[in-house]
Amino acid sequence: MREVAIVGAGMTRFGELWQSSLRDLFVEAADEALRAAGADHVDSIFVGNMSGGQFVGQEHLGPLMADHLGMAGVAATRVESACASGGVALRLGFIEVASGMSDLVLATGVEKMTDGADVTNVLASAADQENEVYHGITFPGLYAMIARAYMTENDLTEEDISWVAVKNHKHGAMNPKAQFQHEVTLEQVMNSTMVSDPLRLLHCSPVSDGAAAVLLCPLEQARKYTDRPVRIVGSGLATAPMALAHRPDPARLDAVARSAERAYGMAHVTPGDIQVAEVHDCFSIAEICCIEALGLLEREAAVKGAVTGCTALGGRIPVNTSGGLKAKGHPVGATGIAQTIEIFEQLRGEAGDRQVEGARLGLTQNMGGSGASSVVHIFEGV
Amino acid sequence: MAGIVGYGAYIPRNRIKTEEIARQWGKDPATMSRGLLLTEKSVPGLDEDTITISVAAGQAAIDRAGIDPARIGAVYIGSESHPYAVKPSGTVVVEALGIAPDVHVADFEFACKAGTEAMFVALGLVDGDRVEYALAVGADTSQGAPNDALEYSASAGGAAFVFGKTDPLVDVLETYSYTTDTPDFWRREGEFYPRHGGRFTGEPAYFKHVIAATSGILEKSGMAPKDFRHVVFHMPNGKFPQSAGKQLGFTKEQLEVGWIVPTMGNTYSGSSPTGLAAILDIAEPDDLILITSFGSGAGSDSFVLRATSLLPERVKRAPTVKEMLDGPRRYLTYGEYAKYREKIILNT
Amino acid sequence: MPSPRYWREIPNRFRLEAARCTGCGTVAFPARTICPKCRGRELESVRLSRHGKVVTSTVVRVAPDEFMMEAPYAMAVIETPEGARLMTQVVDCDPDTVGPGMEVDLVFRLIRKEDHGGILCYGHKAVPVGG
Ligand SMILES: [Zn+2]
């Protein structure tokens, strides 16, 4: 297998982007990534996208996006793993370059969520339709059940969960690409509308439009495109039973733990080596569960991570310096690539006010559905 | 003759008080309550309809019968609120209860007497050895238009009876039916609420048919009112059955157990059958029981029944009517009631 | 919901039909062809008991359009004595009182109505034991 590097990145701002269509978003991010690397061609494109079909009635995104990028003819594939679509697109791009099949691959993610589709119902299609959605469950509802199961087993309070949102908004306030570039107080979070007990509105990531793209090539060719490539040293993908009722313990995200094990094993690193991480906080409880499953912190420290500042900028292991899905926004298919870009910038020392000093090893974790799929990548600055 | 080998009832937990409805329309609550002899009525949840009520009552009946549901060869659901205009309620019921597919199924409608109509046919098929067991259900989520007198009484619930020849809990001694064409109450295809002839529903409709059927069965069976321990008539409100009983020579005591209308309301096809279930919950061996239904349009079915020694021990296998009437309840405001009965137009 | 999709789920929705692995005893609900635990292919049909216990729960306050009239409503993962788990609404009670450990009965109810005169979809919901 060849070593693979990221040599260019591009992303739109995340938010309610009324002027931009699904294809506009893609072109903006992909073109920025290509221009950043000075590349005028690619061998292959992966488009991470959860539900162009349901959000805007558009499937078959591979050729559509290649065409609009002025690259009709190139190999292009749409990749879907619900909210983990972006992360899985990166993994497929990584494998294609590593295998020697392609030399220059664009791994992208895009979602257009604000064109009037019934977002609750579209997102629910990432849960088990026959055994969960049929009965009236929503995504906040599923994560609320995870939260309640976790609270039953552990000393976790609503306040602990709320601190995650406070912390991520604080980070997001420093990110010019974030949907919410403002801070929130603990009181605001704790007093926000209850969506699905115990999760409140400010524990939930927003509905967003956005796209993100990274350019991959063999490490040995990376200097053609950039002085500061970032190497992908580990990639792990895992699944768990789709329905919450079919998992041994609804409080445990087994797919996250398995995907992390595989990525750590490949990278020959341990969780303690990671200096900065982007973690899938679609709901604030998820960040706590994922930090524990990733082994970044022990259970109790994970619960209190945002309270103690351990997971904040300047803490022992800064998590979601981008603002996370909560503040940066969560255009579902784009999220995995946007996480990658945050780590890419951190490892290149380009994260500005959000820079984690001396970061050399970073991790992204991107999850689909209520945790039925999870993809973890580990990156190293070169 | 065949008998009842299992019975069961179901009453939803939601209630609305007569006074709450009266207040909504600017009427004097005490006058309304006194006039109709009603204090409250049951209201179906958003997830309850004739089908779910039939399944719940049918399950209780099968539990009390202690039989393999697959041996039931006929199922009839009597209701005037079948959820589908076209497509049977009974097919869902037989699948849910594990009776399908070797079974004859039909939905019956005869205003408020569809339940006893189902019982009549089920009994006949078992009697004629056409089927080993037959299940008859009377259930409704009754409709009454807002601010109509019916709104105070139209309620939800039902009862189910399994007929068979082996180990009956109740023997059926006699039946009688009396039918004429009397347009006292009706609902045309496509109409949401029924309409009625006001006072015309009384003398020429309810009383004429209930009294004729009851007198007929007494004469046919050679019995007199005093022979019965319990009697139940269709209960469109509290007053009508009391008045019919008095005219026929029954005492208040004989009517008391089955007279559940003051707190249940009128469950239309489920009304007299649920009253019968309440009687069976407490009846003693050899008690004679009389039931006469009434369905607008119009007709009445009468049955003379006698409890067997098996009955008392089977009662505890399922909830009693009293347990459901007096058990956990939720009182609705008129606004909640309007929402539950889907009287509010939404912009979806 | 298109009728064929609804119709084919009738055995599990109406009668709680599950499958027990003859090899390892795992009970899968709804029934499956392959045991999720040991990959065994010899499974026998069993009907779940109509009662169970809440494993975890929530109260859905922001509901999908189809369930708007019912909100707020409790939803829970229920474990039956057979060890099978299923997700259902918990009804006929104050939704705020539903929580892990609660004993429930499973009852037959209308789950959803399809728009524009579409089919009525039934199944099971949970009701707290003893109200
Ligand atoms: Zn097995």
PDB file of C-alpha atoms in Angstrom, chain A residues 97-288:
ATOM      1  CA  VAL A  97      -4.780   6.204  -3.904  1.00  0.00           C
ATOM      2  CA  ALA A  98      -3.127   3.755  -1.502  1.00  0.00           C
ATOM      3  CA  SER A  99      -3.887   0.861  -3.826  1.00  0.00           C
ATOM      4  CA  GLY A 100      -2.165   2.537  -6.740  1.00  0.00           C
ATOM      5  CA  MET A 101      -5.361   2.657  -8.746  1.00  0.00           C
ATOM      6  CA  SER A 102      -5.386   6.473  -8.882  1.00  0.00           C
ATOM      7  CA  ASP A 103      -2.867   9.199  -8.251  1.00  0.00           C
ATOM      8  CA  LEU A 104      -5.101  12.181  -7.659  1.00  0.00           C
ATOM      9  CA  VAL A 105      -8.475  11.792  -5.997  1.00  0.00           C
ATOM     10  CA  LEU A 106     -10.956  14.365  -4.819  1.00  0.00           C
ATOM     11  CA  ALA A 107     -12.819  13.233  -1.673  1.00  0.00           C
ATOM     12  CA  THR A 108     -15.818  15.459  -1.093  1.00  0.00           C
ATOM     13  CA  GLY A 109     -19.011  15.779   0.856  1.00  0.00           C
ATOM     14  CA  VAL A 110     -22.064  17.898   0.123  1.00  0.00           C
ATOM     15  CA  GLU A 111     -25.591  18.370   1.447  1.00  0.00           C
ATOM     16  CA  LYS A 112     -28.368  20.824   0.649  1.00  0.00           C
ATOM     17  CA  MET A 113     -30.872  20.604   3.490  1.00  0.00           C
ATOM     18  CA  THR A 114     -32.794  23.888   3.393  1.00  0.00           C
ATOM     19  CA  ASP A 115     -34.677  23.602   0.103  1.00  0.00           C
ATOM     20  CA  GLY A 116     -37.944  22.755   1.848  1.00  0.00           C
ATOM     21  CA  ALA A 117     -37.743  18.997   2.350  1.00  0.00           C
ATOM     22  CA  ASP A 118     -39.138  17.544   5.581  1.00  0.00           C
ATOM     23  CA  VAL A 119     -35.728  17.342   7.260  1.00  0.00           C
ATOM     24  CA  THR A 120     -36.960  15.319  10.258  1.00  0.00           C
ATOM     25  CA  ASN A 121     -38.319  12.608   7.981  1.00  0.00           C
ATOM     26  CA  VAL A 122     -35.320  12.596   5.657  1.00  0.00           C
ATOM     27  CA  LEU A 123     -32.858  12.222   8.526  1.00  0.00           C
ATOM     28  CA  ALA A 124     -35.041   9.523  10.062  1.00  0.00           C
ATOM     29  CA  SER A 125     -34.415   7.414   6.977  1.00  0.00           C
ATOM     30  CA  ALA A 126     -30.958   6.762   8.492  1.00  0.00           C
ATOM     31  CA  ALA A 127     -32.692   4.868  11.313  1.00  0.00           C
ATOM     32  CA  ASP A 128     -34.497   1.524  11.004  1.00  0.00           C
ATOM     33  CA  GLN A 129     -37.664   2.417   9.072  1.00  0.00           C
ATOM     34  CA  GLU A 130     -39.669  -0.681   9.955  1.00  0.00           C
ATOM     35  CA  ASN A 131     -38.740  -1.020  13.613  1.00  0.00           C
ATOM     36  CA  GLU A 132     -38.023   2.529  14.781  1.00  0.00           C
ATOM     37  CA  VAL A 133     -39.332   5.236  12.466  1.00  0.00           C
ATOM     38  CA  TYR A 134     -42.647   3.407  11.956  1.00  0.00           C
ATOM     39  CA  HIS A 135     -43.371   3.917  15.649  1.00  0.00           C
ATOM     40  CA  GLY A 136     -42.687   7.656  15.633  1.00  0.00           C
ATOM     41  CA  ILE A 137     -39.084   8.029  16.690  1.00  0.00           C
ATOM     42  CA  THR A 138     -36.949  10.975  15.550  1.00  0.00           C
ATOM     43  CA  PHE A 139     -33.181  11.392  15.540  1.00  0.00           C
ATOM     44  CA  PRO A 140     -33.138  13.572  18.657  1.00  0.00           C
ATOM     45  CA  GLY A 141     -35.348  10.861  20.165  1.00  0.00           C
ATOM     46  CA  LEU A 142     -32.824   8.123  19.420  1.00  0.00           C
ATOM     47  CA  TYR A 143     -29.933  10.085  20.909  1.00  0.00           C
ATOM     48  CA  ALA A 144     -32.138  11.018  23.850  1.00  0.00           C
ATOM     49  CA  MET A 145     -32.638   7.305  24.509  1.00  0.00           C
ATOM     50  CA  ILE A 146     -28.877   6.810  24.262  1.00  0.00           C
ATOM     51  CA  ALA A 147     -28.450   9.677  26.736  1.00  0.00           C
ATOM     52  CA  ARG A 148     -30.974   8.250  29.164  1.00  0.00           C
ATOM     53  CA  ALA A 149     -29.383   4.791  28.971  1.00  0.00           C
ATOM     54  CA  TYR A 150     -25.974   6.383  29.593  1.00  0.00           C
ATOM     55  CA  MET A 151     -27.369   8.393  32.506  1.00  0.00           C
ATOM     56  CA  THR A 152     -28.883   5.251  34.017  1.00  0.00           C
ATOM     57  CA  GLU A 153     -25.497   3.555  34.033  1.00  0.00           C
ATOM     58  CA  ASN A 154     -23.270   6.535  34.817  1.00  0.00           C
ATOM     59  CA  ASP A 155     -23.049   9.698  36.783  1.00  0.00           C
ATOM     60  CA  LEU A 156     -23.979  11.972  33.898  1.00  0.00           C
ATOM     61  CA  THR A 157     -26.120  15.077  34.320  1.00  0.00           C
ATOM     62  CA  GLU A 158     -27.991  17.353  31.923  1.00  0.00           C
ATOM     63  CA  GLU A 159     -25.475  20.010  32.892  1.00  0.00           C
ATOM     64  CA  ASP A 160     -22.552  17.837  31.758  1.00  0.00           C
ATOM     65  CA  ILE A 161     -24.236  17.442  28.378  1.00  0.00           C
ATOM     66  CA  SER A 162     -24.945  21.169  28.184  1.00  0.00           C
ATOM     67  CA  TRP A 163     -21.311  22.095  28.760  1.00  0.00           C
ATOM     68  CA  VAL A 164     -20.424  20.281  25.522  1.00  0.00           C
ATOM     69  CA  ALA A 165     -22.631  22.704  23.594  1.00  0.00           C
ATOM     70  CA  VAL A 166     -21.188  25.701  25.469  1.00  0.00           C
ATOM     71  CA  LYS A 167     -17.648  24.573  24.679  1.00  0.00           C
ATOM     72  CA  ASN A 168     -18.339  23.892  21.000  1.00  0.00           C
ATOM     73  CA  HIS A 169     -20.076  27.239  20.516  1.00  0.00           C
ATOM     74  CA  LYS A 170     -17.011  28.884  22.071  1.00  0.00           C
ATOM     75  CA  HIS A 171     -14.842  27.173  19.480  1.00  0.00           C
ATOM     76  CA  GLY A 172     -17.298  27.937  16.682  1.00  0.00           C
ATOM     77  CA  ALA A 173     -17.173  31.635  17.535  1.00  0.00           C
ATOM     78  CA  MET A 174     -13.572  31.581  16.268  1.00  0.00           C
ATOM     79  CA  ASN A 175     -14.355  29.754  13.020  1.00  0.00           C
ATOM     80  CA  PRO A 176     -15.212  31.993  10.043  1.00  0.00           C
ATOM     81  CA  LYS A 177     -16.789  29.005   8.245  1.00  0.00           C
ATOM     82  CA  ALA A 178     -19.109  28.123  11.150  1.00  0.00           C
ATOM     83  CA  GLN A 179     -22.897  28.471  10.946  1.00  0.00           C
ATOM     84  CA  PHE A 180     -23.027  29.862  14.490  1.00  0.00           C
ATOM     85  CA  GLN A 181     -20.123  32.173  15.225  1.00  0.00           C
ATOM     86  CA  HIS A 182     -21.358  33.096  18.658  1.00  0.00           C
ATOM     87  CA  GLU A 183     -21.064  31.782  22.160  1.00  0.00           C
ATOM     88  CA  VAL A 184     -23.911  30.447  24.282  1.00  0.00           C
ATOM     89  CA  THR A 185     -24.149  30.327  28.066  1.00  0.00           C
ATOM     90  CA  LEU A 186     -24.897  27.283  30.157  1.00  0.00           C
ATOM     91  CA  GLU A 187     -28.192  28.942  31.173  1.00  0.00           C
ATOM     92  CA  GLN A 188     -29.206  29.412  27.539  1.00  0.00           C
ATOM     93  CA  VAL A 189     -28.522  25.760  26.808  1.00  0.00           C
ATOM     94  CA  MET A 190     -30.267  24.492  29.937  1.00  0.00           C
ATOM     95  CA  ASN A 191     -33.300  26.703  29.275  1.00  0.00           C
ATOM     96  CA  SER A 192     -33.635  25.995  25.590  1.00  0.00           C
ATOM     97  CA  THR A 193     -36.710  24.120  24.349  1.00  0.00           C
ATOM     98  CA  MET A 194     -36.902  20.463  25.275  1.00  0.00           C
ATOM     99  CA  VAL A 195     -36.844  18.498  22.025  1.00  0.00           C
ATOM    100  CA  SER A 196     -36.716  14.933  23.313  1.00  0.00           C
ATOM    101  CA  ASP A 197     -36.004  14.433  27.002  1.00  0.00           C
ATOM    102  CA  PRO A 198     -33.289  14.962  28.151  1.00  0.00           C
ATOM    103  CA  LEU A 199     -32.072  16.661  24.955  1.00  0.00           C
ATOM    104  CA  ARG A 200     -32.837  20.326  24.371  1.00  0.00           C
ATOM    105  CA  LEU A 201     -32.671  22.424  21.236  1.00  0.00           C
ATOM    106  CA  LEU A 202     -29.158  23.681  22.030  1.00  0.00           C
ATOM    107  CA  HIS A 203     -27.929  20.107  22.398  1.00  0.00           C
ATOM    108  CA  CYS A 204     -28.795  19.510  18.743  1.00  0.00           C
ATOM    109  CA  SER A 205     -26.753  20.308  15.647  1.00  0.00           C
ATOM    110  CA  PRO A 206     -28.560  22.571  13.194  1.00  0.00           C
ATOM    111  CA  VAL A 207     -29.958  22.017   9.704  1.00  0.00           C
ATOM    112  CA  SER A 208     -27.254  23.230   7.331  1.00  0.00           C
ATOM    113  CA  ASP A 209     -26.140  23.544   3.759  1.00  0.00           C
ATOM    114  CA  GLY A 210     -22.504  23.098   2.855  1.00  0.00           C
ATOM    115  CA  ALA A 211     -19.798  21.258   1.020  1.00  0.00           C
ATOM    116  CA  ALA A 212     -16.181  20.330   1.694  1.00  0.00           C
ATOM    117  CA  ALA A 213     -13.461  18.740  -0.414  1.00  0.00           C
ATOM    118  CA  VAL A 214      -9.932  17.457   0.030  1.00  0.00           C
ATOM    119  CA  LEU A 215      -7.431  16.404  -2.590  1.00  0.00           C
ATOM    120  CA  LEU A 216      -5.501  13.161  -2.048  1.00  0.00           C
ATOM    121  CA  CYS A 217      -2.340  11.901  -3.697  1.00  0.00           C
ATOM    122  CA  PRO A 218       0.525   9.515  -2.917  1.00  0.00           C
ATOM    123  CA  LEU A 219       2.779  11.018  -0.241  1.00  0.00           C
ATOM    124  CA  GLU A 220       5.758  10.741  -2.582  1.00  0.00           C
ATOM    125  CA  GLN A 221       4.036  13.088  -5.058  1.00  0.00           C
ATOM    126  CA  ALA A 222       2.678  15.465  -2.405  1.00  0.00           C
ATOM    127  CA  ARG A 223       5.386  18.120  -2.759  1.00  0.00           C
ATOM    128  CA  LYS A 224       4.158  18.821  -6.286  1.00  0.00           C
ATOM    129  CA  TYR A 225       1.053  20.314  -4.718  1.00  0.00           C
ATOM    130  CA  THR A 226       1.984  21.661  -1.286  1.00  0.00           C
ATOM    131  CA  ASP A 227       4.845  22.273   1.128  1.00  0.00           C
ATOM    132  CA  ARG A 228       2.832  20.993   4.040  1.00  0.00           C
ATOM    133  CA  PRO A 229       1.055  17.761   3.190  1.00  0.00           C
ATOM    134  CA  VAL A 230      -0.833  15.915   5.866  1.00  0.00           C
ATOM    135  CA  ARG A 231      -0.494  12.145   5.861  1.00  0.00           C
ATOM    136  CA  ILE A 232      -3.434   9.789   6.475  1.00  0.00           C
ATOM    137  CA  VAL A 233      -1.914   7.215   8.802  1.00  0.00           C
ATOM    138  CA  GLY A 234      -4.977   5.276   9.840  1.00  0.00           C
ATOM    139  CA  SER A 235      -8.498   4.575   8.597  1.00  0.00           C
ATOM    140  CA  GLY A 236     -11.106   2.437  10.294  1.00  0.00           C
ATOM    141  CA  LEU A 237     -14.739   1.790   9.417  1.00  0.00           C
ATOM    142  CA  ALA A 238     -17.131  -0.283  11.483  1.00  0.00           C
ATOM    143  CA  THR A 239     -20.840  -1.003  11.833  1.00  0.00           C
ATOM    144  CA  ALA A 240     -23.206  -1.904  14.634  1.00  0.00           C
ATOM    145  CA  PRO A 241     -26.842  -3.095  14.620  1.00  0.00           C
ATOM    146  CA  MET A 242     -29.003  -0.439  13.001  1.00  0.00           C
ATOM    147  CA  ALA A 243     -31.823  -0.394  15.541  1.00  0.00           C
ATOM    148  CA  LEU A 244     -31.138   0.742  19.092  1.00  0.00           C
ATOM    149  CA  ALA A 245     -33.212  -2.185  20.349  1.00  0.00           C
ATOM    150  CA  HIS A 246     -30.895  -4.632  18.611  1.00  0.00           C
ATOM    151  CA  ARG A 247     -27.722  -3.442  20.342  1.00  0.00           C
ATOM    152  CA  PRO A 248     -26.457  -5.190  23.462  1.00  0.00           C
ATOM    153  CA  ASP A 249     -26.289  -1.859  25.312  1.00  0.00           C
ATOM    154  CA  PRO A 250     -27.971   1.249  23.901  1.00  0.00           C
ATOM    155  CA  ALA A 251     -25.545   3.437  25.881  1.00  0.00           C
ATOM    156  CA  ARG A 252     -22.517   2.027  24.093  1.00  0.00           C
ATOM    157  CA  LEU A 253     -21.462   3.010  20.594  1.00  0.00           C
ATOM    158  CA  ASP A 254     -19.702  -0.186  19.550  1.00  0.00           C
ATOM    159  CA  ALA A 255     -19.163   0.908  15.948  1.00  0.00           C
ATOM    160  CA  VAL A 256     -17.208   3.920  17.207  1.00  0.00           C
ATOM    161  CA  ALA A 257     -14.978   1.791  19.420  1.00  0.00           C
ATOM    162  CA  ARG A 258     -14.372  -0.751  16.623  1.00  0.00           C
ATOM    163  CA  SER A 259     -13.639   1.834  13.949  1.00  0.00           C
ATOM    164  CA  ALA A 260     -11.200   3.532  16.328  1.00  0.00           C
ATOM    165  CA  GLU A 261      -9.420   0.259  17.155  1.00  0.00           C
ATOM    166  CA  ARG A 262      -8.912  -0.386  13.461  1.00  0.00           C
ATOM    167  CA  ALA A 263      -7.581   3.113  12.800  1.00  0.00           C
ATOM    168  CA  TYR A 264      -5.245   3.086  15.812  1.00  0.00           C
ATOM    169  CA  GLY A 265      -3.984  -0.352  14.791  1.00  0.00           C
ATOM    170  CA  MET A 266      -3.238   0.782  11.281  1.00  0.00           C
ATOM    171  CA  ALA A 267      -1.536   3.966  12.457  1.00  0.00           C
ATOM    172  CA  HIS A 268       0.368   2.182  15.220  1.00  0.00           C
ATOM    173  CA  VAL A 269      -0.662   4.830  17.722  1.00  0.00           C
ATOM    174  CA  THR A 270      -2.628   4.813  20.954  1.00  0.00           C
ATOM    175  CA  PRO A 271      -5.462   7.160  21.929  1.00  0.00           C
ATOM    176  CA  GLY A 272      -3.015   8.958  24.242  1.00  0.00           C
ATOM    177  CA  ASP A 273      -0.945  10.041  21.241  1.00  0.00           C
ATOM    178  CA  ILE A 274      -3.817  12.054  19.707  1.00  0.00           C
ATOM    179  CA  GLN A 275      -3.417  15.819  20.214  1.00  0.00           C
ATOM    180  CA  VAL A 276      -6.565  17.159  18.568  1.00  0.00           C
ATOM    181  CA  ALA A 277      -9.813  15.475  17.544  1.00  0.00           C
ATOM    182  CA  GLU A 278     -12.982  16.243  15.593  1.00  0.00           C
ATOM    183  CA  VAL A 279     -15.749  14.092  16.977  1.00  0.00           C
ATOM    184  CA  HIS A 280     -19.317  13.557  15.727  1.00  0.00           C
ATOM    185  CA  ASP A 281     -21.377  15.718  18.125  1.00  0.00           C
ATOM    186  CA  CYS A 282     -24.653  15.639  16.164  1.00  0.00           C
ATOM    187  CA  PHE A 283     -26.163  15.806  19.659  1.00  0.00           C
ATOM    188  CA  SER A 284     -24.054  16.878  22.628  1.00  0.00           C
ATOM    189  CA  ILE A 285     -24.469  13.473  24.309  1.00  0.00           C
ATOM    190  CA  ALA A 286     -22.789  11.882  21.285  1.00  0.00           C
ATOM    191  CA  GLU A 287     -19.549  13.770  21.920  1.00  0.00           C
ATOM    192  CA  ILE A 288     -19.347  12.313  25.426  1.00  0.00           C
TER     193      ILE A 288
END
